[in-house]
Short mmCIF file of C-alpha atoms and ligand atoms in Angstrom, two decimals:
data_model
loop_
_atom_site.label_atom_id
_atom_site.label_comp_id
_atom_site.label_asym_id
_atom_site.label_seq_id
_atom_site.Cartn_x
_atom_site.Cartn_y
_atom_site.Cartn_z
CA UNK A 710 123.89 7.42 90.00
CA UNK A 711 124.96 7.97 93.45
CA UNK A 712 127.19 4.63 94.15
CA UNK A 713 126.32 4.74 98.69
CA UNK A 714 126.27 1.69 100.08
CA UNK A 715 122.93 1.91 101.61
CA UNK A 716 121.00 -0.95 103.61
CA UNK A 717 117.30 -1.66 102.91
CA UNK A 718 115.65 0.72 104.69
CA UNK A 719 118.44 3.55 104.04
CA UNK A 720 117.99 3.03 100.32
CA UNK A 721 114.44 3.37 100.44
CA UNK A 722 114.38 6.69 102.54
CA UNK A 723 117.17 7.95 99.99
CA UNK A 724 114.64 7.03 97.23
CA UNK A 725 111.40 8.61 99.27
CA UNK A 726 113.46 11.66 99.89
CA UNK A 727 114.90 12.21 95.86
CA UNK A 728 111.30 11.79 94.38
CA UNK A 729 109.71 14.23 97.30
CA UNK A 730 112.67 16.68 96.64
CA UNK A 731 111.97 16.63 93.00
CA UNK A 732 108.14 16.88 93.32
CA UNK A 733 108.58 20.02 95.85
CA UNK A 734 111.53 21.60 93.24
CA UNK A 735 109.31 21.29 90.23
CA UNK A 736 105.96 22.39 92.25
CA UNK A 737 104.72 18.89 90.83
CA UNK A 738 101.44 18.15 93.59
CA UNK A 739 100.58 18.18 97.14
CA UNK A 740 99.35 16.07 99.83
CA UNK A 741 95.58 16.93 98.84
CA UNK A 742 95.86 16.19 95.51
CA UNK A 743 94.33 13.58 93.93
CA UNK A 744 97.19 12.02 91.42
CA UNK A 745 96.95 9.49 89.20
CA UNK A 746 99.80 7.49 88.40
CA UNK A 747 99.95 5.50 85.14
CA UNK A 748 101.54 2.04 85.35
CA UNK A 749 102.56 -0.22 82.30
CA UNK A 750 103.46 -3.30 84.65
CA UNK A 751 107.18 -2.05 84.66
CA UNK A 752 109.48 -1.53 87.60
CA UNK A 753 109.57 2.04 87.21
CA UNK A 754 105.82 3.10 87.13
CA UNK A 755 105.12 0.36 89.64
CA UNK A 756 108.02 1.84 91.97
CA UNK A 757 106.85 5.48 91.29
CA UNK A 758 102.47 4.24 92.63
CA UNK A 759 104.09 2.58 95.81
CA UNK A 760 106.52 5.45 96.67
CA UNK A 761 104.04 8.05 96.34
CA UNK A 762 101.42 6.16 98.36
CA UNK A 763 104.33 5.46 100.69
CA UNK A 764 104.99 9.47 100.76
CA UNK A 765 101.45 10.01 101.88
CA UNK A 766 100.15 11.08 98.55
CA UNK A 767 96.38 10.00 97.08
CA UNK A 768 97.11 7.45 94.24
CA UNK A 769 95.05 5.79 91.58
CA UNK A 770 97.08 3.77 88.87
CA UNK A 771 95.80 3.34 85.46
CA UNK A 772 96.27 0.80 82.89
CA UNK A 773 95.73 0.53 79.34
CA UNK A 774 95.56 -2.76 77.88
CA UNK A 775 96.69 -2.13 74.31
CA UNK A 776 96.02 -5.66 73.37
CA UNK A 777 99.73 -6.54 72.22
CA UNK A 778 100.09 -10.83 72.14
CA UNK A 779 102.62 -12.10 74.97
CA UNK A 780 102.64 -8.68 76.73
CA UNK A 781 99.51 -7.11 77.30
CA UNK A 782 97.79 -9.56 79.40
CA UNK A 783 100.88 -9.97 81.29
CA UNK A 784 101.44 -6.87 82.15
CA UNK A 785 97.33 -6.56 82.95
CA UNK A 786 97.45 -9.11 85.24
CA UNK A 787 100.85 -7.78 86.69
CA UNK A 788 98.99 -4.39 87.56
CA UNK A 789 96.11 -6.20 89.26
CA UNK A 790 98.31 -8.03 91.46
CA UNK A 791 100.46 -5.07 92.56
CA UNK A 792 97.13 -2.90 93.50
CA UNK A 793 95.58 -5.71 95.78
CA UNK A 794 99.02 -6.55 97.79
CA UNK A 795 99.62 -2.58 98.13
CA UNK A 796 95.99 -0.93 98.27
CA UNK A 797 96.22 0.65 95.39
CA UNK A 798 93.37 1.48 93.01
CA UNK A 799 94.04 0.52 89.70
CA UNK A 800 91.75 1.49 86.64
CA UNK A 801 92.31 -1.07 83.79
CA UNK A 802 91.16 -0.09 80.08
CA UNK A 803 91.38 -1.72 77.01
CA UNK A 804 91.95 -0.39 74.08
CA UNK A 805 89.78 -2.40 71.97
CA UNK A 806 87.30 -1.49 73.98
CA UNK A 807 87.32 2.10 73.91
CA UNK A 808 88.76 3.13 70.71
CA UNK A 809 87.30 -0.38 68.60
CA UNK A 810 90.51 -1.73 67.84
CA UNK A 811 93.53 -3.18 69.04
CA UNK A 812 97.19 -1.94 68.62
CA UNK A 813 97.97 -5.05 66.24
CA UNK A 814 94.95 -4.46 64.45
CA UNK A 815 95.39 -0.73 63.86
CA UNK A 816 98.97 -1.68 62.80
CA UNK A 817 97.74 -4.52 60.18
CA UNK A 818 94.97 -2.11 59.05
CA UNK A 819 96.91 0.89 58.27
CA UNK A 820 100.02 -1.49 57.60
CA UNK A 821 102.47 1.16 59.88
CA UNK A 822 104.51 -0.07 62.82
CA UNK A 823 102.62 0.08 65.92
CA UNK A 824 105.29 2.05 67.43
CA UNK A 825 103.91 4.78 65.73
CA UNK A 826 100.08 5.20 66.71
CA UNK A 827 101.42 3.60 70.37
CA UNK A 828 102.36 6.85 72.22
CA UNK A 829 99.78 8.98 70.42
CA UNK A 830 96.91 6.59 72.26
CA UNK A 831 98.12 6.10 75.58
CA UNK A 832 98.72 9.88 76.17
CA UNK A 833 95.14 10.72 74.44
CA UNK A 834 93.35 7.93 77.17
CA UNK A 835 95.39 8.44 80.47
CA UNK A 836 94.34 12.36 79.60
CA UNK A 837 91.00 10.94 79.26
CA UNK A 838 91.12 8.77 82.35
CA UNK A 839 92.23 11.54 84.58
CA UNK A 840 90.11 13.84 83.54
CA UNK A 841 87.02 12.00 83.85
CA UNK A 842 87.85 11.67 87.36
CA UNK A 843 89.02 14.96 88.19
CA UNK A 844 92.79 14.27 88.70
CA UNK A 845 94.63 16.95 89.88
CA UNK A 846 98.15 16.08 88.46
CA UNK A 847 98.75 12.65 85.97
CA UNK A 848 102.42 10.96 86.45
CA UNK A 849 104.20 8.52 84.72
CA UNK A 850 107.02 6.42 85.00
CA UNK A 851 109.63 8.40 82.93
CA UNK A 852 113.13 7.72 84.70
CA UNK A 853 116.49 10.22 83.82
CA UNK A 854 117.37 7.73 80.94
CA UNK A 855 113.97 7.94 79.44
CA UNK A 856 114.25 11.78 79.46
CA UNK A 857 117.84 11.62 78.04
CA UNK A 858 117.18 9.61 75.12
CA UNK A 859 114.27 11.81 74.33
CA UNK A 860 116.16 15.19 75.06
CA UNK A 861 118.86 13.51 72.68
CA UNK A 862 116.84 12.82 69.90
CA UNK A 863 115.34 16.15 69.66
CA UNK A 864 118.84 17.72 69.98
CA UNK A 865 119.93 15.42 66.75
CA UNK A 866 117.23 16.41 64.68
CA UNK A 867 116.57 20.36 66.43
CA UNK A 868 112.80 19.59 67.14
CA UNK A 869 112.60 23.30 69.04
CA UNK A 870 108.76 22.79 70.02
CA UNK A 871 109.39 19.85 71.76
CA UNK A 872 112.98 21.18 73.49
CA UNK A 873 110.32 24.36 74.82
CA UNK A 874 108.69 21.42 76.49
CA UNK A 875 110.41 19.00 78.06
CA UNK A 876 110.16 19.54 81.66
CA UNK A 877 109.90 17.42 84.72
CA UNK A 878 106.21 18.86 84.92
CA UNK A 879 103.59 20.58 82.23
CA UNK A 880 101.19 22.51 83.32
CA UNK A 881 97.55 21.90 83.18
CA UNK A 882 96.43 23.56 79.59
CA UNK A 883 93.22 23.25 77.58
CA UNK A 884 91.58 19.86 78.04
CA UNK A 885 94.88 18.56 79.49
CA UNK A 886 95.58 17.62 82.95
CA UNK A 887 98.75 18.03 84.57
CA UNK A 888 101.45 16.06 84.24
CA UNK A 889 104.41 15.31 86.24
CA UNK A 890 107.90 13.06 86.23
CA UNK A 891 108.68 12.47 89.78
CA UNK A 892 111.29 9.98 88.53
CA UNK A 893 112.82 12.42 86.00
CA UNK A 894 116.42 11.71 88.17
CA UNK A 895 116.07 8.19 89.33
CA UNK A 896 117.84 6.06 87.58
CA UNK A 897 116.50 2.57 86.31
CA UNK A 898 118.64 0.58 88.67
CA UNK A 899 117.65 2.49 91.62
CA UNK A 900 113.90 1.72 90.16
CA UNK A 901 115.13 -2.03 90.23
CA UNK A 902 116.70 -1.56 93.93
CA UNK A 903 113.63 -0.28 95.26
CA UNK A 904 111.32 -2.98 93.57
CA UNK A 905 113.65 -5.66 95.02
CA UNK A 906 113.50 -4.42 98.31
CA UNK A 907 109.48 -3.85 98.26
CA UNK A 908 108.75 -6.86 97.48
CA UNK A 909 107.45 -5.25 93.86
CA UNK A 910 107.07 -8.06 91.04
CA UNK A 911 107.24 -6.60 87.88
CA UNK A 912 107.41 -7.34 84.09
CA UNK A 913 110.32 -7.49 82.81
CA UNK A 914 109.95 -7.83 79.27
CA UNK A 915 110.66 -6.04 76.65
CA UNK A 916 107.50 -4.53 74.44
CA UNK A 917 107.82 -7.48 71.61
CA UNK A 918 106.19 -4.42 69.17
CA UNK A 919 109.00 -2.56 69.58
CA UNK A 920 112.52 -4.52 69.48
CA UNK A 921 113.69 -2.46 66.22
CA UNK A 922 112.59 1.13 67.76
CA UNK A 923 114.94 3.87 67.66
CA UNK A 924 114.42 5.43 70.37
CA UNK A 925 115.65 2.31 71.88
CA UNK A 926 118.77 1.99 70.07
CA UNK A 927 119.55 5.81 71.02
CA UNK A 928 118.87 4.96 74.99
CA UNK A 929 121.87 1.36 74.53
CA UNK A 930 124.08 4.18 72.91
CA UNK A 931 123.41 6.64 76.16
CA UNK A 932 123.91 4.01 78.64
CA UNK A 933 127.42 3.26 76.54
CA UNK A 934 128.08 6.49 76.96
CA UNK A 935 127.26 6.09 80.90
CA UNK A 936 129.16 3.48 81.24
CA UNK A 937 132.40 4.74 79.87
CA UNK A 938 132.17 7.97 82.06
CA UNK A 939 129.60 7.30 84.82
CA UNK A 940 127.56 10.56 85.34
CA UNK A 941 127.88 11.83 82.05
CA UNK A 942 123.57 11.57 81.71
CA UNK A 943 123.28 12.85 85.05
CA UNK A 944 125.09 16.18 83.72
CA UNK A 945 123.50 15.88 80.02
CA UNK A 946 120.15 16.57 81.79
CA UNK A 947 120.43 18.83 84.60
CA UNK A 948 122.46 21.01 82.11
CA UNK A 949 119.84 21.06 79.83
CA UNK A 950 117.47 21.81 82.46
CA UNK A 951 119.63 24.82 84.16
CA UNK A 952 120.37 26.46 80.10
CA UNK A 953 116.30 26.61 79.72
CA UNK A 954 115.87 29.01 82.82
CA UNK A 955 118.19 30.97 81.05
CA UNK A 956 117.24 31.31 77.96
CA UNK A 957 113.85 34.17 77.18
CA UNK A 958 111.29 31.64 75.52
CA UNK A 959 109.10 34.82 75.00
CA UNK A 960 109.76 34.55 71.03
CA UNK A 961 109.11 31.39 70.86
CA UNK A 962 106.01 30.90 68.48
CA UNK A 963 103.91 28.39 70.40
CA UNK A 964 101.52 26.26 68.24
CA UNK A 965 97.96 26.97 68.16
CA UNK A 966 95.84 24.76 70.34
CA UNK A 967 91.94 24.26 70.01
CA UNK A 968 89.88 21.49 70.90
CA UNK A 969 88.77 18.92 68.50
CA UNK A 970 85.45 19.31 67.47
CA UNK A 971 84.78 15.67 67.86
CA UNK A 972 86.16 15.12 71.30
CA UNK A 973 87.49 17.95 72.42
CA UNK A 974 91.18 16.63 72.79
CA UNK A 975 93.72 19.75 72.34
CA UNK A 976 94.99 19.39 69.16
CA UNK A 977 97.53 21.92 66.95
CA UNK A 978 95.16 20.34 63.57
CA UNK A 979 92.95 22.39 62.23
CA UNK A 980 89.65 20.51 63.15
CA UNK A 981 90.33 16.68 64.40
CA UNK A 982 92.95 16.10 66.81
CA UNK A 983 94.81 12.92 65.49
CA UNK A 984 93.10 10.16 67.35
CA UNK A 985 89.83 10.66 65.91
CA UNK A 986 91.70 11.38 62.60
CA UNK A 987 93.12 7.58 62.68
CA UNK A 988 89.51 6.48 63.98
CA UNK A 989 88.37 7.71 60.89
CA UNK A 990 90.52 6.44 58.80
CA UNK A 991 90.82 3.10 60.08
CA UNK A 992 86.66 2.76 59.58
CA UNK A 993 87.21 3.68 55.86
CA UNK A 994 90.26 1.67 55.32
CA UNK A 995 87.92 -1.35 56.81
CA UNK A 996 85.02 -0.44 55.09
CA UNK A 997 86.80 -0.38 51.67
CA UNK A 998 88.21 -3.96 53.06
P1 LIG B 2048 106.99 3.87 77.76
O1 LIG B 2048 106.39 4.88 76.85
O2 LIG B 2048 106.56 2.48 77.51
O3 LIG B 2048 108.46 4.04 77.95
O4 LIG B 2048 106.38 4.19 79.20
C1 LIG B 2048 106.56 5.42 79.84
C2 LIG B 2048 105.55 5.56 80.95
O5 LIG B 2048 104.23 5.56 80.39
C3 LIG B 2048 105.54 4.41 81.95
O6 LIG B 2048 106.50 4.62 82.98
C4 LIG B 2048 104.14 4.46 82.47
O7 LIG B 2048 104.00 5.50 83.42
C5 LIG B 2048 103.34 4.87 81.25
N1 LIG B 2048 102.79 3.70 80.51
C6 LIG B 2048 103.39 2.98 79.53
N2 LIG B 2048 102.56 2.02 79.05
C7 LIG B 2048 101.41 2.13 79.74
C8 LIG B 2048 100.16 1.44 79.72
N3 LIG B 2048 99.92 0.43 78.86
N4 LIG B 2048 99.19 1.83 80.55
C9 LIG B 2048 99.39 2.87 81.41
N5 LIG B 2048 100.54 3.55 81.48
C10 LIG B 2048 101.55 3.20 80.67
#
Protein backbone atom coordinates (compact mmCIF):
# COMPACT_ATOMS: atom_id res chain seq x y z
CA UNK A 1 0.00 0.00 0.00
CA UNK A 2 2.47 2.55 0.84
CA UNK A 3 5.26 1.97 -2.07
CA UNK A 4 8.69 3.56 0.59
CA UNK A 5 11.64 2.13 -0.09
CA UNK A 6 12.41 0.96 3.32
CA UNK A 7 15.56 -1.19 4.48
CA UNK A 8 15.11 -4.17 6.83
CA UNK A 9 14.91 -2.77 9.93
CA UNK A 10 12.92 0.48 8.64
CA UNK A 11 10.27 -1.81 7.20
CA UNK A 12 9.84 -3.64 10.23
CA UNK A 13 9.46 -0.52 12.59
CA UNK A 14 6.93 0.83 9.83
CA UNK A 15 5.10 -2.53 10.27
CA UNK A 16 5.45 -2.49 14.40
CA UNK A 17 4.26 1.05 14.33
CA UNK A 18 0.88 0.46 11.71
CA UNK A 19 -0.35 -2.63 13.78
CA UNK A 20 0.31 -0.64 17.33
CA UNK A 21 -1.44 2.45 15.73
CA UNK A 22 -4.34 0.37 14.73
CA UNK A 23 -4.57 -1.61 18.03
CA UNK A 24 -4.47 1.89 20.09
CA UNK A 25 -7.22 3.53 17.31
CA UNK A 26 -9.60 0.65 17.67
CA UNK A 27 -8.98 0.29 21.68
CA UNK A 28 -8.06 -3.42 20.57
CA UNK A 29 -5.74 -4.63 24.04
CA UNK A 30 -3.04 -3.52 26.24
CA UNK A 31 0.25 -4.45 27.45
CA UNK A 32 -1.38 -6.57 30.41
CA UNK A 33 -3.53 -8.39 28.46
CA UNK A 34 -3.31 -11.74 27.90
CA UNK A 35 -4.08 -12.21 23.89
CA UNK A 36 -4.30 -15.04 22.06
CA UNK A 37 -3.45 -15.03 18.59
CA UNK A 38 -4.79 -17.73 16.23
CA UNK A 39 -2.37 -18.99 13.56
CA UNK A 40 -3.30 -21.26 10.50
CA UNK A 41 0.51 -21.71 9.45
CA UNK A 42 0.09 -18.66 7.02
CA UNK A 43 2.29 -15.63 6.65
CA UNK A 44 -0.19 -13.37 7.94
CA UNK A 45 -1.23 -14.94 11.36
CA UNK A 46 2.36 -16.05 11.80
CA UNK A 47 3.54 -12.29 11.11
CA UNK A 48 0.68 -10.87 13.32
CA UNK A 49 2.09 -13.70 16.85
CA UNK A 50 5.75 -12.41 16.19
CA UNK A 51 4.89 -8.67 15.85
CA UNK A 52 2.83 -8.56 18.80
CA UNK A 53 5.34 -10.48 20.94
CA UNK A 54 7.86 -8.16 19.30
CA UNK A 55 5.52 -5.07 20.52
CA UNK A 56 5.75 -6.31 24.05
CA UNK A 57 2.37 -7.87 24.13
CA UNK A 58 1.53 -11.49 26.06
CA UNK A 59 0.92 -14.03 23.18
CA UNK A 60 -0.34 -17.56 22.99
CA UNK A 61 -1.05 -18.92 19.36
CA UNK A 62 -3.60 -21.49 18.75
CA UNK A 63 -4.02 -24.06 16.20
CA UNK A 64 -6.70 -26.16 15.01
CA UNK A 65 -5.85 -29.11 13.12
CA UNK A 66 -8.94 -29.62 10.98
CA UNK A 67 -7.58 -32.79 9.60
CA UNK A 68 -7.62 -31.68 5.78
CA UNK A 69 -5.03 -34.36 3.62
CA UNK A 70 -1.79 -32.43 2.25
CA UNK A 71 -2.50 -29.35 4.44
CA UNK A 72 -3.29 -29.91 7.86
CA UNK A 73 -0.30 -31.62 9.07
CA UNK A 74 1.72 -29.20 7.23
CA UNK A 75 0.55 -26.42 8.47
CA UNK A 76 0.62 -28.30 12.23
CA UNK A 77 3.99 -28.90 12.01
CA UNK A 78 4.62 -25.34 10.48
CA UNK A 79 3.07 -23.80 13.78
CA UNK A 80 5.26 -25.96 16.02
CA UNK A 81 8.30 -24.88 14.42
CA UNK A 82 7.55 -21.13 14.43
CA UNK A 83 6.67 -21.25 18.41
CA UNK A 84 10.03 -23.02 19.42
CA UNK A 85 12.44 -20.62 17.17
CA UNK A 86 10.33 -17.47 18.53
CA UNK A 87 9.11 -18.47 22.19
CA UNK A 88 5.91 -18.57 21.47
CA UNK A 89 3.27 -20.79 23.09
CA UNK A 90 1.32 -22.52 20.74
CA UNK A 91 -1.89 -24.61 21.69
CA UNK A 92 -2.52 -27.26 18.94
CA UNK A 93 -6.14 -28.96 18.70
CA UNK A 94 -7.55 -31.30 16.53
CA UNK A 95 -10.61 -31.39 15.40
CA UNK A 96 -11.24 -34.96 15.39
CA UNK A 97 -10.43 -34.94 18.61
CA UNK A 98 -12.68 -32.57 20.10
CA UNK A 99 -15.69 -32.46 18.03
CA UNK A 100 -15.34 -36.61 16.80
CA UNK A 101 -14.83 -35.94 13.34
CA UNK A 102 -12.73 -34.57 10.81
CA UNK A 103 -13.49 -31.75 8.25
CA UNK A 104 -13.39 -34.43 5.28
CA UNK A 105 -15.43 -36.64 7.19
CA UNK A 106 -18.13 -34.16 8.19
CA UNK A 107 -18.07 -33.13 4.48
CA UNK A 108 -18.50 -36.93 3.13
CA UNK A 109 -21.11 -37.48 5.90
CA UNK A 110 -23.38 -34.69 5.31
CA UNK A 111 -22.18 -34.72 1.52
CA UNK A 112 -21.78 -30.47 1.67
CA UNK A 113 -18.54 -28.75 0.75
CA UNK A 114 -16.36 -28.38 3.63
CA UNK A 115 -16.14 -24.81 2.99
CA UNK A 116 -19.27 -24.57 4.54
CA UNK A 117 -19.09 -26.14 8.19
CA UNK A 118 -15.12 -24.76 7.99
CA UNK A 119 -15.56 -21.20 9.42
CA UNK A 120 -18.51 -22.13 11.62
CA UNK A 121 -15.86 -24.60 13.66
CA UNK A 122 -12.84 -22.72 13.90
CA UNK A 123 -14.63 -19.58 15.29
CA UNK A 124 -16.83 -21.92 17.77
CA UNK A 125 -13.13 -23.63 19.16
CA UNK A 126 -10.67 -20.59 19.15
CA UNK A 127 -13.84 -18.99 21.30
CA UNK A 128 -13.54 -22.08 23.21
CA UNK A 129 -9.77 -22.06 23.49
CA UNK A 130 -9.60 -18.56 24.74
CA UNK A 131 -12.02 -18.75 26.98
CA UNK A 132 -10.93 -21.68 28.79
CA UNK A 133 -7.89 -19.83 29.47
CA UNK A 134 -9.14 -16.57 30.30
CA UNK A 135 -7.99 -14.56 27.21
CA UNK A 136 -8.53 -11.15 27.38
CA UNK A 137 -8.80 -10.26 23.60
CA UNK A 138 -8.62 -13.31 20.60
CA UNK A 139 -6.88 -12.03 17.15
CA UNK A 140 -6.59 -13.38 13.95
CA UNK A 141 -4.83 -12.97 10.93
CA UNK A 142 -7.44 -11.03 8.80
CA UNK A 143 -5.31 -8.60 6.48
CA UNK A 144 -7.23 -5.33 4.49
CA UNK A 145 -7.90 -7.75 1.50
CA UNK A 146 -9.52 -10.31 3.67
CA UNK A 147 -11.82 -7.59 5.10
CA UNK A 148 -12.51 -6.19 1.57
CA UNK A 149 -13.64 -9.23 -0.01
CA UNK A 150 -15.87 -9.85 2.93
CA UNK A 151 -17.19 -6.15 3.18
CA UNK A 152 -17.80 -6.73 -0.71
CA UNK A 153 -19.74 -9.65 -0.57
CA UNK A 154 -22.10 -8.42 1.95
CA UNK A 155 -22.50 -5.16 -0.03
CA UNK A 156 -23.53 -7.49 -3.26
CA UNK A 157 -26.01 -9.37 -1.56
CA UNK A 158 -27.10 -6.35 1.41
CA UNK A 159 -26.41 -8.79 4.39
CA UNK A 160 -27.20 -5.58 6.94
CA UNK A 161 -26.46 -7.76 10.20
CA UNK A 162 -23.24 -8.56 9.18
CA UNK A 163 -22.37 -4.76 7.62
CA UNK A 164 -23.50 -3.64 11.66
CA UNK A 165 -20.54 -5.81 12.41
CA UNK A 166 -17.68 -5.69 10.66
CA UNK A 167 -15.20 -3.87 12.62
CA UNK A 168 -11.51 -4.05 13.22
CA UNK A 169 -12.57 -5.20 16.86
CA UNK A 170 -15.97 -6.83 18.55
CA UNK A 171 -16.51 -6.49 21.76
CA UNK A 172 -16.56 -9.12 24.34
CA UNK A 173 -20.50 -10.30 24.42
CA UNK A 174 -22.18 -13.32 26.00
CA UNK A 175 -19.89 -16.34 26.05
CA UNK A 176 -17.66 -14.59 23.48
CA UNK A 177 -14.31 -13.25 23.99
CA UNK A 178 -13.00 -10.36 22.31
CA UNK A 179 -11.81 -10.21 19.17
CA UNK A 180 -9.52 -8.05 17.34
CA UNK A 181 -7.85 -7.47 13.58
CA UNK A 182 -4.62 -5.80 14.21
CA UNK A 183 -3.84 -6.47 10.53
CA UNK A 184 -7.19 -5.07 9.29
CA UNK A 185 -4.72 -2.42 7.03
CA UNK A 186 -1.70 -4.45 6.29
CA UNK A 187 -1.61 -5.61 3.22
CA UNK A 188 -0.60 -9.29 2.26
CA UNK A 189 2.66 -8.29 0.70
CA UNK A 190 3.73 -6.28 3.55
CA UNK A 191 2.71 -9.67 5.60
CA UNK A 192 5.17 -11.41 3.04
CA UNK A 193 7.93 -8.50 3.55
CA UNK A 194 7.93 -8.88 7.11
CA UNK A 195 8.04 -12.82 7.09
CA UNK A 196 11.02 -12.56 4.70
CA UNK A 197 12.84 -10.35 6.74
CA UNK A 198 12.10 -12.39 10.17
CA UNK A 199 13.25 -15.17 9.13
CA UNK A 200 9.31 -16.50 9.33
CA UNK A 201 8.77 -19.87 7.24
CA UNK A 202 5.41 -20.21 6.38
CA UNK A 203 2.90 -22.31 4.33
CA UNK A 204 2.24 -21.25 1.39
CA UNK A 205 -0.37 -23.28 0.05
CA UNK A 206 -3.47 -22.85 -0.86
CA UNK A 207 -6.41 -24.72 1.37
CA UNK A 208 -6.80 -27.77 -1.34
CA UNK A 209 -10.73 -27.80 0.24
CA UNK A 210 -11.30 -24.69 -1.04
CA UNK A 211 -9.86 -23.95 -4.73
CA UNK A 212 -13.58 -23.35 -6.16
CA UNK A 213 -14.67 -20.92 -3.09
CA UNK A 214 -16.21 -17.74 -3.83
CA UNK A 215 -15.08 -15.79 -1.61
CA UNK A 216 -11.87 -16.46 -3.28
CA UNK A 217 -12.82 -15.63 -6.67
CA UNK A 218 -14.33 -12.19 -5.27
CA UNK A 219 -10.76 -11.39 -3.40
CA UNK A 220 -8.65 -12.20 -7.53
CA UNK A 221 -11.45 -9.73 -8.78
CA UNK A 222 -10.45 -7.03 -5.81
CA UNK A 223 -6.85 -7.38 -6.29
CA UNK A 224 -7.73 -6.72 -10.30
CA UNK A 225 -9.32 -3.99 -9.26
CA UNK A 226 -6.05 -2.97 -7.12
CA UNK A 227 -4.01 -3.43 -9.60
CA UNK A 228 -5.57 -1.28 -12.23
CA UNK A 229 -5.85 1.72 -9.74
CA UNK A 230 -3.49 0.98 -6.80
CA UNK A 231 -5.25 2.18 -3.55
CA UNK A 232 -8.59 1.73 -4.66
CA UNK A 233 -9.09 -1.16 -1.48
CA UNK A 234 -7.27 1.02 0.71
CA UNK A 235 -10.19 3.72 0.14
CA UNK A 236 -13.06 0.91 -0.29
CA UNK A 237 -12.38 0.17 3.43
CA UNK A 238 -11.53 3.10 5.36
CA UNK A 239 -14.64 4.64 3.62
CA UNK A 240 -16.70 2.09 4.77
CA UNK A 241 -15.30 2.36 8.10
CA UNK A 242 -15.61 6.42 8.38
CA UNK A 243 -19.73 6.12 6.77
CA UNK A 244 -20.49 3.63 9.93
CA UNK A 245 -19.55 6.37 12.61
CA UNK A 246 -21.94 8.25 10.85
CA UNK A 247 -24.66 6.52 10.44
CA UNK A 248 -27.33 6.05 14.05
CA UNK A 249 -27.32 2.10 14.30
CA UNK A 250 -29.86 2.68 17.19
CA UNK A 251 -32.76 1.11 14.87
CA UNK A 252 -31.02 -1.46 13.96
CA UNK A 253 -32.88 -4.70 15.22
CA UNK A 254 -30.02 -6.75 16.63
CA UNK A 255 -30.63 -10.57 16.71
CA UNK A 256 -31.44 -12.25 19.83
CA UNK A 257 -28.56 -14.01 21.50
CA UNK A 258 -28.87 -16.81 24.26
CA UNK A 259 -26.66 -19.48 25.09
CA UNK A 260 -27.08 -22.93 23.86
CA UNK A 261 -28.42 -25.12 26.24
CA UNK A 262 -25.95 -27.76 25.38
CA UNK A 263 -22.79 -25.76 25.50
CA UNK A 264 -23.51 -22.58 26.12
CA UNK A 265 -22.08 -21.09 22.77
CA UNK A 266 -24.12 -17.70 21.89
CA UNK A 267 -26.29 -18.62 19.37
CA UNK A 268 -29.35 -16.41 17.50
CA UNK A 269 -31.25 -20.40 17.28
CA UNK A 270 -33.75 -20.95 19.35
CA UNK A 271 -32.18 -23.76 21.57
CA UNK A 272 -28.79 -25.34 19.92
CA UNK A 273 -26.31 -23.08 18.60
CA UNK A 274 -25.24 -24.68 15.19
CA UNK A 275 -22.24 -26.70 16.16
CA UNK A 276 -23.97 -28.97 18.38
CA UNK A 277 -26.85 -28.86 15.79
CA UNK A 278 -24.34 -30.50 13.06
CA UNK A 279 -22.97 -32.80 16.03
CA UNK A 280 -26.25 -34.05 16.15
CA UNK A 281 -26.93 -34.56 13.00
CA UNK A 282 -23.85 -36.02 11.88
CA UNK A 283 -24.41 -38.96 14.84
CA UNK A 284 -27.85 -39.69 13.22
CA UNK A 285 -26.77 -39.45 9.70
CA UNK A 286 -23.97 -42.18 10.90
CA UNK A 287 -26.13 -44.09 12.88
CA UNK A 288 -28.70 -44.52 10.03
CA UNK A 289 -25.30 -45.44 7.96
P1 LIG B 1 -8.97 -17.94 6.79
O1 LIG B 1 -10.35 -18.04 7.31
O2 LIG B 1 -8.36 -19.24 6.43
O3 LIG B 1 -8.80 -16.87 5.77
O4 LIG B 1 -8.09 -17.44 8.02
C1 LIG B 1 -8.32 -16.23 8.68
C2 LIG B 1 -7.62 -16.24 10.01
O5 LIG B 1 -8.19 -17.28 10.83
C3 LIG B 1 -6.14 -16.56 9.95
O6 LIG B 1 -5.37 -15.39 9.71
C4 LIG B 1 -5.88 -17.12 11.31
O7 LIG B 1 -5.78 -16.09 12.26
C5 LIG B 1 -7.16 -17.88 11.60
N1 LIG B 1 -7.08 -19.32 11.23
C6 LIG B 1 -7.36 -19.89 10.03
N2 LIG B 1 -7.22 -21.23 10.07
C7 LIG B 1 -6.85 -21.53 11.34
C8 LIG B 1 -6.55 -22.75 12.03
N3 LIG B 1 -6.63 -23.95 11.42
N4 LIG B 1 -6.23 -22.69 13.32
C9 LIG B 1 -6.17 -21.50 13.97
N5 LIG B 1 -6.42 -20.32 13.37
C10 LIG B 1 -6.76 -20.32 12.08
Amino acid sequence: MYNLPLCRDHFISFFHKRIRETIEKYKMFGLEDKVVVAVSGGKDSLALALALKDLGYSVIGYFLDLGIPEGSAFARETVIRFGEKFSIPVHVEELRSVFGYSLVQISEIMRRPACSFCGTLKRYYMNRFARSIEADVLCTGHTMFDEATVLFSNVLQWKEEYLFRQLPVLPEEQGLTKKAKPLAFITERETAIYCFFKGIDYLDLPCPLSSGAKSRRVKLRLLQLEEDSPGTINRFLKGFYSFKKKINFSSFNKEDIQPCRECGYPTTADRFCSVCRMKRKLSENVSRG
